[in-house]
Coordinates of C-alpha atoms and ligand atoms in Angstrom, one line a residue:
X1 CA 17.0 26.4 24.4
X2 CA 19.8 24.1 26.4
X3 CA 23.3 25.1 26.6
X4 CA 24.1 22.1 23.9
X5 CA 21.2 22.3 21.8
X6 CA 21.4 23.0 18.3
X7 CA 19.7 26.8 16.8
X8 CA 16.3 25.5 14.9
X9 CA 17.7 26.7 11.3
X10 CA 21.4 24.8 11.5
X11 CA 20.8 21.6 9.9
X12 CA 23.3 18.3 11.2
X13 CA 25.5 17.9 8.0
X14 CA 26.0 13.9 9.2
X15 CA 22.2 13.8 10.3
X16 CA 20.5 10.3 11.4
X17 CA 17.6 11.3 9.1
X18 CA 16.0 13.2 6.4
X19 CA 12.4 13.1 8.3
X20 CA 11.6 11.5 11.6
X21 CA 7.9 11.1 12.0
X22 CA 6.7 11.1 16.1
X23 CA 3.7 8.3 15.8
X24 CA 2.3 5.9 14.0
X25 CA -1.2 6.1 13.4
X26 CA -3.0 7.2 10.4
X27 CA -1.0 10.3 9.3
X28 CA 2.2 9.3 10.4
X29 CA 2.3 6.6 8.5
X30 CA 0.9 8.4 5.7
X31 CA 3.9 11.2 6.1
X32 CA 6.8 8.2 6.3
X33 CA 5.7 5.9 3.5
X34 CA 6.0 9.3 1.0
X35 CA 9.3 10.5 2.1
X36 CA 10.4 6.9 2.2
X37 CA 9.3 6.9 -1.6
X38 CA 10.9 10.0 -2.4
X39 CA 14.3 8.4 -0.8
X40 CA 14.7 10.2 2.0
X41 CA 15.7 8.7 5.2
X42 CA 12.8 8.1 7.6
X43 CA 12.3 7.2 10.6
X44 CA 9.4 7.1 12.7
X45 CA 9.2 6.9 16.7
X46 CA 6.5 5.5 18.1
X47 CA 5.7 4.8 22.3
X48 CA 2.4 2.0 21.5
X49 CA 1.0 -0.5 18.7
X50 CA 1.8 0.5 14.9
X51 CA -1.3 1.7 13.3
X52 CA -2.4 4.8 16.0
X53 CA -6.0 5.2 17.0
X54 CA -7.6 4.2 13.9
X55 CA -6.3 0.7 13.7
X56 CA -6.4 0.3 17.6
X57 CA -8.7 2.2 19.1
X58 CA -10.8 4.0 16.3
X59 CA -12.4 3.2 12.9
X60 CA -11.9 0.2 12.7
X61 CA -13.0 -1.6 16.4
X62 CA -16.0 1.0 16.3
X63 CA -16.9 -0.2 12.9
X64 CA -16.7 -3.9 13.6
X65 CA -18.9 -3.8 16.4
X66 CA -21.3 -1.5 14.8
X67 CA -21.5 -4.3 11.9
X68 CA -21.9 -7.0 14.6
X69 CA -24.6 -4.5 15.9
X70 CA -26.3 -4.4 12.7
X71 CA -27.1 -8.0 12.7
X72 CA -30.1 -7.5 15.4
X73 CA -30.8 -4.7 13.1
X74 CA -31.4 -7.3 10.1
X75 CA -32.6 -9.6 12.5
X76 CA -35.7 -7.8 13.5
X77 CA -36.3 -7.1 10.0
X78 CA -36.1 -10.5 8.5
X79 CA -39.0 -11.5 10.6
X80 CA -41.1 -9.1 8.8
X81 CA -40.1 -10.7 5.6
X82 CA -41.0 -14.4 6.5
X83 CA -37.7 -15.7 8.3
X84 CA -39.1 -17.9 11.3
X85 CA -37.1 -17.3 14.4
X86 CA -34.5 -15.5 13.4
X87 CA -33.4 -14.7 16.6
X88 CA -29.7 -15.3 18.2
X89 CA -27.8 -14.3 20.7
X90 CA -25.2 -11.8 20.8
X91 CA -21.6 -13.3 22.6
X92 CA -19.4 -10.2 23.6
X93 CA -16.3 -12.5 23.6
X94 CA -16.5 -14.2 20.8
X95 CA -17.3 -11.3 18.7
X96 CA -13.9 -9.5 20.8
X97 CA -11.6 -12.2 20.3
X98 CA -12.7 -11.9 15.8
X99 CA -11.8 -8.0 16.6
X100 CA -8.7 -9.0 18.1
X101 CA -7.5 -11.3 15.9
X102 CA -8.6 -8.8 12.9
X103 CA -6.8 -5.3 14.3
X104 CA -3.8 -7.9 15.1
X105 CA -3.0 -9.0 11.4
X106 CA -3.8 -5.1 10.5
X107 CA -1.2 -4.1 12.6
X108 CA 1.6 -6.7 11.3
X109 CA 0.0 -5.8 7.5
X110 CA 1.3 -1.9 8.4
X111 CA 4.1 -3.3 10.3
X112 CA 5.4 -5.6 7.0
X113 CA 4.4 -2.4 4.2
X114 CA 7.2 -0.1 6.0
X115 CA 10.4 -1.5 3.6
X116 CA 13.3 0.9 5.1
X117 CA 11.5 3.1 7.1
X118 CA 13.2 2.7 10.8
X119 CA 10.5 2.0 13.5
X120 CA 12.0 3.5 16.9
X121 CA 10.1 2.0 20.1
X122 CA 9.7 4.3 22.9
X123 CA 8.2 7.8 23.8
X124 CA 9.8 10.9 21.6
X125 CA 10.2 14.1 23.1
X126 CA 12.5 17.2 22.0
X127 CA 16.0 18.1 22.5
X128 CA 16.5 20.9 20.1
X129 CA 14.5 21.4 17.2
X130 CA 16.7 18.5 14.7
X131 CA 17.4 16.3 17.8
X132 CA 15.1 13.9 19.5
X133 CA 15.4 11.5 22.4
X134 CA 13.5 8.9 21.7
X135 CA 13.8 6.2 24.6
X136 CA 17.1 5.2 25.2
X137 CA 18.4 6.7 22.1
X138 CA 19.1 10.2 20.5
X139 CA 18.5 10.4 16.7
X140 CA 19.3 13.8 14.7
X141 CA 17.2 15.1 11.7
X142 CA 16.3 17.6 8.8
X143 CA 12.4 17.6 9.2
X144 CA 10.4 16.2 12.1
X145 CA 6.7 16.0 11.6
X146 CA 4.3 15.8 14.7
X147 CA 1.4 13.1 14.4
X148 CA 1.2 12.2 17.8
X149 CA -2.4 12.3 17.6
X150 CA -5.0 12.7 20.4
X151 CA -6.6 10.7 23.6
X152 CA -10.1 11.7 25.4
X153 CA -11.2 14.6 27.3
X154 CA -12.0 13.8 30.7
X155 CA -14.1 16.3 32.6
X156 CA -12.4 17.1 36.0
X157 CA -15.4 15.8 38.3
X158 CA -15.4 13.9 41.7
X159 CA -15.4 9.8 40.6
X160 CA -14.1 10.3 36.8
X161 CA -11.9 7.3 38.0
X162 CA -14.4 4.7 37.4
X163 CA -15.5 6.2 34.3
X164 CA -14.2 4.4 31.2
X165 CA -12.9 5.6 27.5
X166 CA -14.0 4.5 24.2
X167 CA -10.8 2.8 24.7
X168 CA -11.8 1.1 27.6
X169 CA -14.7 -0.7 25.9
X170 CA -13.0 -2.6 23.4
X171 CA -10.8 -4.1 26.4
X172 CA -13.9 -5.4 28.1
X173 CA -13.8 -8.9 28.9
X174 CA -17.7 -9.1 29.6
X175 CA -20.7 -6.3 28.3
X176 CA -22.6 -5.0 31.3
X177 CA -26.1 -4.3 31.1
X178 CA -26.4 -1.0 31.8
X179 CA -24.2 2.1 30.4
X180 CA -24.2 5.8 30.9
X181 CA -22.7 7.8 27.7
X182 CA -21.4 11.8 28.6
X183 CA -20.8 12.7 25.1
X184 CA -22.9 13.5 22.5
X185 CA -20.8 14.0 19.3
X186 CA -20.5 11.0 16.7
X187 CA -18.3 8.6 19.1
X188 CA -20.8 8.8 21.5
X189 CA -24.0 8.5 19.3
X190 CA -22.4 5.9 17.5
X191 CA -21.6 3.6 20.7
X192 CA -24.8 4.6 22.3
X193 CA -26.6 2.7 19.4
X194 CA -24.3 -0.1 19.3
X195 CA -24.2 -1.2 22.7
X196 CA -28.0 -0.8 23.2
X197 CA -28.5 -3.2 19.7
X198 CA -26.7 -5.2 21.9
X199 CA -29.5 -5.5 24.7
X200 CA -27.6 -3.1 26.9
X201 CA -30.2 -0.2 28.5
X202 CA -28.1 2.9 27.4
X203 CA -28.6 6.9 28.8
X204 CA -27.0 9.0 26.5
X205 CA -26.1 12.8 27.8
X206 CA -25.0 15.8 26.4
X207 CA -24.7 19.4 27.1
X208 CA -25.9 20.9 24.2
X209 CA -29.5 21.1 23.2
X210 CA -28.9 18.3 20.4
X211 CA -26.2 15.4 19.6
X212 CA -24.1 15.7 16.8
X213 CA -23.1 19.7 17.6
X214 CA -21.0 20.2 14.0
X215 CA -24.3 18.3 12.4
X216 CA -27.5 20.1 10.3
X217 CA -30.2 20.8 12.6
X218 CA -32.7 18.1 10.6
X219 CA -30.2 15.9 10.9
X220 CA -29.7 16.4 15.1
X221 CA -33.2 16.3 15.3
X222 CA -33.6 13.1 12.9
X223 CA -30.7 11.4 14.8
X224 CA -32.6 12.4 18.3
X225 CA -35.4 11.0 17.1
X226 CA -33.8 7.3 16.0
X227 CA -32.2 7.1 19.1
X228 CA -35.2 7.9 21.3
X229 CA -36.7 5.1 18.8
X230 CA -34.1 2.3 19.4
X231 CA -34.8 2.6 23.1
X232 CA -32.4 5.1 24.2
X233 CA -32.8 7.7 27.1
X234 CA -31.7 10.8 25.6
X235 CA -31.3 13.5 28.5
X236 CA -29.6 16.8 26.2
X237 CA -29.0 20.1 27.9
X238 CA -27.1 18.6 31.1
X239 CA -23.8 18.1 32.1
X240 CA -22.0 15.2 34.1
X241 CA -21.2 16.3 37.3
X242 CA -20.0 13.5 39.8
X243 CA -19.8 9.9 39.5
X244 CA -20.3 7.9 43.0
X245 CA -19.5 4.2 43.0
X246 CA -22.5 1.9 44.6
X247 CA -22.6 -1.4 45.8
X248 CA -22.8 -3.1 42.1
X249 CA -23.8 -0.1 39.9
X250 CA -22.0 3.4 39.3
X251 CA -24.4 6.2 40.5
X252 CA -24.1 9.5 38.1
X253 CA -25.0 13.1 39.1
X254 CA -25.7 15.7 36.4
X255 CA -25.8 19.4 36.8
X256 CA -29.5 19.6 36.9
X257 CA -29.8 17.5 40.1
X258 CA -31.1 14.3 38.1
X259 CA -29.1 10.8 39.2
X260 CA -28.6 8.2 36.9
X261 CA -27.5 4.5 37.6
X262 CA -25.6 2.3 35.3
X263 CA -22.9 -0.5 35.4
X264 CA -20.9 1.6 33.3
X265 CA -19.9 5.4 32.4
X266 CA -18.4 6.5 29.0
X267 CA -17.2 9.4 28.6
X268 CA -17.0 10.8 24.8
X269 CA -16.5 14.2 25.8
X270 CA -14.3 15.4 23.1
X271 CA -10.5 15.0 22.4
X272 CA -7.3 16.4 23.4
X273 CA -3.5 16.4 21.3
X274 CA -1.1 14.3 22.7
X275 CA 1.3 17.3 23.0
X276 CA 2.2 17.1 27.1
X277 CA 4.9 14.7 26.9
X278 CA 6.7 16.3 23.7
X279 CA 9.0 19.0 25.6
X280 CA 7.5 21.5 23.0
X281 CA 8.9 24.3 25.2
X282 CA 12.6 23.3 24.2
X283 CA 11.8 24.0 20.3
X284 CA 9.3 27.1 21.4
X285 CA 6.6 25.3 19.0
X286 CA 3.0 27.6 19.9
X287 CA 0.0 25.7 20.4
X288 CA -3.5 27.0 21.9
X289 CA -5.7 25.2 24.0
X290 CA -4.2 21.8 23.9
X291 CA -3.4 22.0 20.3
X292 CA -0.5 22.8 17.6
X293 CA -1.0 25.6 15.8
X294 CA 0.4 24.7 12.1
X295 CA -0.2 27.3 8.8
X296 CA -1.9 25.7 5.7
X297 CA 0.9 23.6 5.0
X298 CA 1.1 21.7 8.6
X299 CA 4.0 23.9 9.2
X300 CA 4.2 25.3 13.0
X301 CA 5.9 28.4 13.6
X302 CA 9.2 26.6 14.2
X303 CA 10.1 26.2 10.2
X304 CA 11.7 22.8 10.5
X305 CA 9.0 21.1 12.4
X306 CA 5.4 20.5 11.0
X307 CA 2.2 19.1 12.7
X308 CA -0.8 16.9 11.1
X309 CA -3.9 15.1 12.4
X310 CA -5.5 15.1 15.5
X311 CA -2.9 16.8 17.2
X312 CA -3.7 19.9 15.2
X313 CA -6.9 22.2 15.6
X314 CA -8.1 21.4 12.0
X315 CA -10.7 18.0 11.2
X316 CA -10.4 15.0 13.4
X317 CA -11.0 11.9 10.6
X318 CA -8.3 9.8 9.5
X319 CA -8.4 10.8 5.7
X320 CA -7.6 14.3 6.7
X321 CA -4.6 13.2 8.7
X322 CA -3.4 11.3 5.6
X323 CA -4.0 13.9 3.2
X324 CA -2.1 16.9 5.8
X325 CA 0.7 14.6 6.1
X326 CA 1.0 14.3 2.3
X327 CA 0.8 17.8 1.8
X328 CA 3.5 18.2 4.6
X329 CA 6.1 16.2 2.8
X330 CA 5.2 17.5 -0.4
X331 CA 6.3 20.6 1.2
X332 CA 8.9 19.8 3.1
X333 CA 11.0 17.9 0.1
X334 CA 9.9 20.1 -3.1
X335 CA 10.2 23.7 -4.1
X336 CA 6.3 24.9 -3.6
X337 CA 3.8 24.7 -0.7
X338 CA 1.4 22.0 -0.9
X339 CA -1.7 22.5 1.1
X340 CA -4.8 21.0 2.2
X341 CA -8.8 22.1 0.9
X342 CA -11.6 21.3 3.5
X343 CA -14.2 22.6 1.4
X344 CA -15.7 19.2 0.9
X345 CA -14.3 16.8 3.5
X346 CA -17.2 14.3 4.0
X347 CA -17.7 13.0 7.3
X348 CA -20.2 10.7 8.6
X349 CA -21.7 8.8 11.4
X350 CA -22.1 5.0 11.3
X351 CA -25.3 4.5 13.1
X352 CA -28.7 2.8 11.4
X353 CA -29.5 4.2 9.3
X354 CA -26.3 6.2 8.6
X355 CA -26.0 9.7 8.4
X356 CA -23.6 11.7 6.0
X357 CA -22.8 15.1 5.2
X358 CA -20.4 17.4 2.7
X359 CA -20.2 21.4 2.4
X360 CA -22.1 23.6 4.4
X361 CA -25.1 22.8 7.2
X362 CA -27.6 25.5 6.4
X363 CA -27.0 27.9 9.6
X364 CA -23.7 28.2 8.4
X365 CA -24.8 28.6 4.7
X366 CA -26.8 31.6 5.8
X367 CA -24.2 33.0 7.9
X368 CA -22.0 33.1 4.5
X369 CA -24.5 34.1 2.0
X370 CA -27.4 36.5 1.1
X371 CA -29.8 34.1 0.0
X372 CA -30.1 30.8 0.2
X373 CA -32.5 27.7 -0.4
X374 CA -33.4 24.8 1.3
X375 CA -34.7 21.1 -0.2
X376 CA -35.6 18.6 2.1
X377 CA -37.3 15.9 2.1
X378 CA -38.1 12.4 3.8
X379 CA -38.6 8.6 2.2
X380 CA -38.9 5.2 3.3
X381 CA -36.5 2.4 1.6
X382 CA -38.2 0.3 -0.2
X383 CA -36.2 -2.4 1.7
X384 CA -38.4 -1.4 4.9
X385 CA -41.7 -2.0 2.8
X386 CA -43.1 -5.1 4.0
X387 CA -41.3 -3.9 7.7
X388 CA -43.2 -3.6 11.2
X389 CA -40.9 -0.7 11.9
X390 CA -40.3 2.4 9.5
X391 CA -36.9 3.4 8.8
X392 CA -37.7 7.6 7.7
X393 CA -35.1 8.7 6.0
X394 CA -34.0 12.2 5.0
X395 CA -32.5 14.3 2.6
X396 CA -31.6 18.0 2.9
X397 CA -29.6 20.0 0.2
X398 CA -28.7 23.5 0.7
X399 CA -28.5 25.8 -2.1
X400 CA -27.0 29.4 -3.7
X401 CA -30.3 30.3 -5.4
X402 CA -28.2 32.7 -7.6
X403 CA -26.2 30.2 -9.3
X404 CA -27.9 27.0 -8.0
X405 CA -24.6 25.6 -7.2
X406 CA -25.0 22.9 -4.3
X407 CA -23.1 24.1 -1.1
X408 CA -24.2 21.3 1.3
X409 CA -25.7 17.5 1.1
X410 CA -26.9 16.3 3.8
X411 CA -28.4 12.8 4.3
X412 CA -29.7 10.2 7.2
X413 CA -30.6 7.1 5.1
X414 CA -29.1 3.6 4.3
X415 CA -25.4 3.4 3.1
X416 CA -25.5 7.5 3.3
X417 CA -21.9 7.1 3.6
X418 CA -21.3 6.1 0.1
X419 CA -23.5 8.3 -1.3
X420 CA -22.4 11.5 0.0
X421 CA -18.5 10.8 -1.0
X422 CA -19.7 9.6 -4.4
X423 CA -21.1 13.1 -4.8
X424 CA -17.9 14.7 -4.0
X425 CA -16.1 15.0 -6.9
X426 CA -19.1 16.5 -8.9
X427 CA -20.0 18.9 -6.0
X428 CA -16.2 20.4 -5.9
X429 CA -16.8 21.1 -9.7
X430 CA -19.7 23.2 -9.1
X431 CA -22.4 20.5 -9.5
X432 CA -25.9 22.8 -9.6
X433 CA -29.2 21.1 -8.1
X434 CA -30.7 21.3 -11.9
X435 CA -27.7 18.9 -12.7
X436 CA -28.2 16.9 -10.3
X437 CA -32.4 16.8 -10.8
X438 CA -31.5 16.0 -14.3
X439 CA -29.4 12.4 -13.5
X440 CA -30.9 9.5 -14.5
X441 CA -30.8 6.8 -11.5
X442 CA -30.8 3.1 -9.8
X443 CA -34.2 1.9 -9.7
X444 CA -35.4 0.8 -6.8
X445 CA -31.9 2.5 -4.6
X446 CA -31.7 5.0 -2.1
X447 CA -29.3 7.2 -4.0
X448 CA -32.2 7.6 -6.8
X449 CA -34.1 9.9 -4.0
X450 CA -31.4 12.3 -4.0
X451 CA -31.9 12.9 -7.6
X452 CA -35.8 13.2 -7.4
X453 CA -35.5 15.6 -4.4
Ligands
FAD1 P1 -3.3 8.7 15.8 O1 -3.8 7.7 14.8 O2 -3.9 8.8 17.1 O3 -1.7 8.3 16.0 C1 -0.9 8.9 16.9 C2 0.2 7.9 17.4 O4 1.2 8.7 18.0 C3 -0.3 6.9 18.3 O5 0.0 5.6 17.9 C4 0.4 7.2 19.6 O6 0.7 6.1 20.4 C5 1.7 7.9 19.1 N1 2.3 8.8 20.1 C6 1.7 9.8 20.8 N2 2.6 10.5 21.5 C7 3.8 10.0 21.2 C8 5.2 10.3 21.6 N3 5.5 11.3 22.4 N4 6.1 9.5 21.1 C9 5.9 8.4 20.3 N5 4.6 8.1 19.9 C10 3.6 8.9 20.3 N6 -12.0 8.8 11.9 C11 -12.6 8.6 10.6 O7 -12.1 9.1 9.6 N7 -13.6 7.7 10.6 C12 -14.1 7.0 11.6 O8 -15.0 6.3 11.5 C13 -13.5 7.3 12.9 N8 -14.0 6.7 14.0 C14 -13.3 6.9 15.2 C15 -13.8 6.2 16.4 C16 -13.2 6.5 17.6 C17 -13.7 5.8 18.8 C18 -12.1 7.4 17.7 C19 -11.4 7.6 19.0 C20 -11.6 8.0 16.6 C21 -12.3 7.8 15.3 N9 -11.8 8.5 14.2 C22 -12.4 8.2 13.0 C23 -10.7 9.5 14.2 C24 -9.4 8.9 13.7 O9 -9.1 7.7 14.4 C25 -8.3 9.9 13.9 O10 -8.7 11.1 13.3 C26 -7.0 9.5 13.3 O11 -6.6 8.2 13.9 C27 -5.9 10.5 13.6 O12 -4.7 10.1 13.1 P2 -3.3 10.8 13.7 O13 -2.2 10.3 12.8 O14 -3.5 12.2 13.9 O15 -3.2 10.2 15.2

């Protein structure tokens, strides 16, 4: 602590602020606009564009060109049902000035919803554990909450220089032909697909034996299987190990002596907090790796000062960081402990067909119980009837045989997004496979299959 900071548990009686939130991206708004609605004083400091990786750099660019990558999708199918030349050609800046223009008036919508919360521009670190410089200015508080966030890993390997972010794409002024994607988890899957839909030759490499690590082993192999189908070199079970610049190409190196050329290297090698620049020594807040460690209420071991989001070692999706930083105000400003379930977070990856999942993957179902059981099965849309091109897609529940409660859903088909979350609230009551064999659905849909499984 400084000579003239203040102890973490003495509270400024004339305090600038109730709460001062450090960023603005998906929980940190989250956390503001509550306390702000409780009447409390906010503030929130933030060093870049309102909105945080979701708005800027996340969901939403990923999902826009993933819909503008769809269209050759659609494309290729409509000639199959009778459209005559149905082709068109894809224009990278066109489509990126629409995304511009789009996360633009997103940001200025969060920008106008913030009534009285004050927005304070400029990096915020620590001076004691209720004061914070942020910028030029000093600002004094009862509660700070950390949602700072996180930014990608980058492997320290000779020419990482010239290899770019998921960041970096949406910033490109032209699409090169060629790209190289380290990175195997849903970012890079999901962009691998994208940018080969748009005519780009794409080598996707991981480490692992499979993409999508944290997935069900159908589902890796499924995935492997659509990308491999698309066009895409899948190399798994090698690491990047240098990148050399050539005369008009990048020239990678991986660890098992293979070289790879492309225009381009992403690197979607996981993600790491945004904690460096936050003087966390000066408040003695404990993190591990290059994450805060926060209890079950986003709380960190200094009692005024909570972490949520991506910045924290718990699920890194947007709805999480909004539901922690609810729970963290909730139990900041009220007399009980509000705290977060991650039972039956959904998640899922935006590729073609997409692929969903909820509860448990079926490795980690047997890990946990005695017995368990397996349904799985495969099925063609109908929509891909009259197609040139088959569109398998699957559906794998996992099961406790001895009450026949569902403890996992896992699906790759069309709109598998939807239909997992849908399941959700039903699945966190218990929702047995006989139930579910038992519903009457849609007829001809996709969600009907998971109810004749
Ligand atoms: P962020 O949204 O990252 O916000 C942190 C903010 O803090 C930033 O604005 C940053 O500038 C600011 N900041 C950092 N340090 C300081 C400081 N010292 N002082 C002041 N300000 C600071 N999630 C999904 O649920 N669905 C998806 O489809 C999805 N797709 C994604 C695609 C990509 C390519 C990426 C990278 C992420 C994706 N995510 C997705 C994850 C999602 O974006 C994050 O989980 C979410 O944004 C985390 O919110 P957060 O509040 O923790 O941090």
């Amino acid at each position: 602590m400084s000579a003239n900071s203040m102890p973490a548990d003495s509270v400024p009686a004339n305090r600038d602020y109730d709460l001062v939130v450090i960023g603005a991206g998906s929980g940190g708004l989250a956390a503001a606009k509550q306390a702000a609605k409780q009447g409390k004083r906010v503030a929130i400091a933030e060093k870049e564009a309102i909105g945080g990786t979701c708005v800027n750099r996340g969901c939403i660019p990923t999902k826009l060109m993933i819909y503008a990558a769809d269209f050759a999708k659609q494309q290729s199918l409509a000639s199959d049902y009778g459209w005559v030349n149905p082709e068109g050609l894809f224009d990278w800046p066109t489509f990126k000035q629409a995304m511009d223009d789009h996360i633009q008036s997103l940001r200025q919508t969060q920008s106008d919803h913030l009534g009285d919360i004050d927005i304070l521009r400029g990096q915020a670190e620590f001076v004691d554990a209720h004061t914070l410089r942020i910028g030029e200015q000093t600002v004094t508080t009862e509660y700070v909450l950390i949602a700072v966030g996180a930014r990608p890993k980058m492997p320290d390997i000779p020419g990482i220089k010239h290899a770019l972010t998921s960041r970096d794409i949406f910033r490109l002024e032209t699409l090169p032909d060629s790209f190289l994607i380290a990175g195997g988890g849903y970012i890079g899957v999901e962009f691998s697909q994208v940018l080969r839909s748009f005519g780009c030759r794409v080598t996707l490499v991981d480490s692992s034996s499979q993409v999508l690590d944290r997935f069900d082993k159908d589902i890796q192999e499924r995935v492997k299987q659509i990308l491999v189908d698309d066009g895409i070199k899948v190399i798994d079970g090698a690491r990047l190990e240098e990148i050399a610049k050539g005369t008009d190409t990048l020239v990678a190196t991986l660890d098992d002596g293979q070289t790879i050329k492309a225009k381009q290297i992403l690197c979607a090698l996981g993600r790491t907090g945004n904690i460096d620049t936050l003087n966390l020594e000066a408040v003695a807040v404990a993190t591990e790796k290059d994450k805060i460690v926060v209890d079950d209420q986003g709380r960190t071991n200094t009692p005024n000062i909570f972490a949520v989001g991506d910045c924290t070692d718990k699920m890194l999706l947007t709805p999480v960081a909004r539901a922690e930083a609810l729970a963290a105000v909730e139990t900041m400003f009220s007399d009980h402990d509000a705290q977060v379930s991650y039972r039956w977070v959904p998640s899922a990856v935006f590729m073609h067909p997409e692929v969903a999942m909820v509860g448990l993957t079926e490795r980690a179902a047997r890990e946990q119980y005695n017995q368990i059981e397996v349904h799985c099965d495969t099925f063609s849309p109908l929509k891909y009837a009259l197609a040139s091109e088959s569109l398998e897609s699957l559906i794998k529940l996992v099961v406790d045989p001895s009450t026949q409660n569902i403890l996992g859903v896992h699906l790759v088909a069309p709109r598998a997004a939807d239909l997992v979350q849908a399941l959700v609230p039903a699945l966190k009551k218990g929702l047995t496979v006989t139930e579910l064999e038992q519903t009457i659905g849609i007829h001809p849909s996709v969600g009907e299959e998971i109810f004749a499984l």
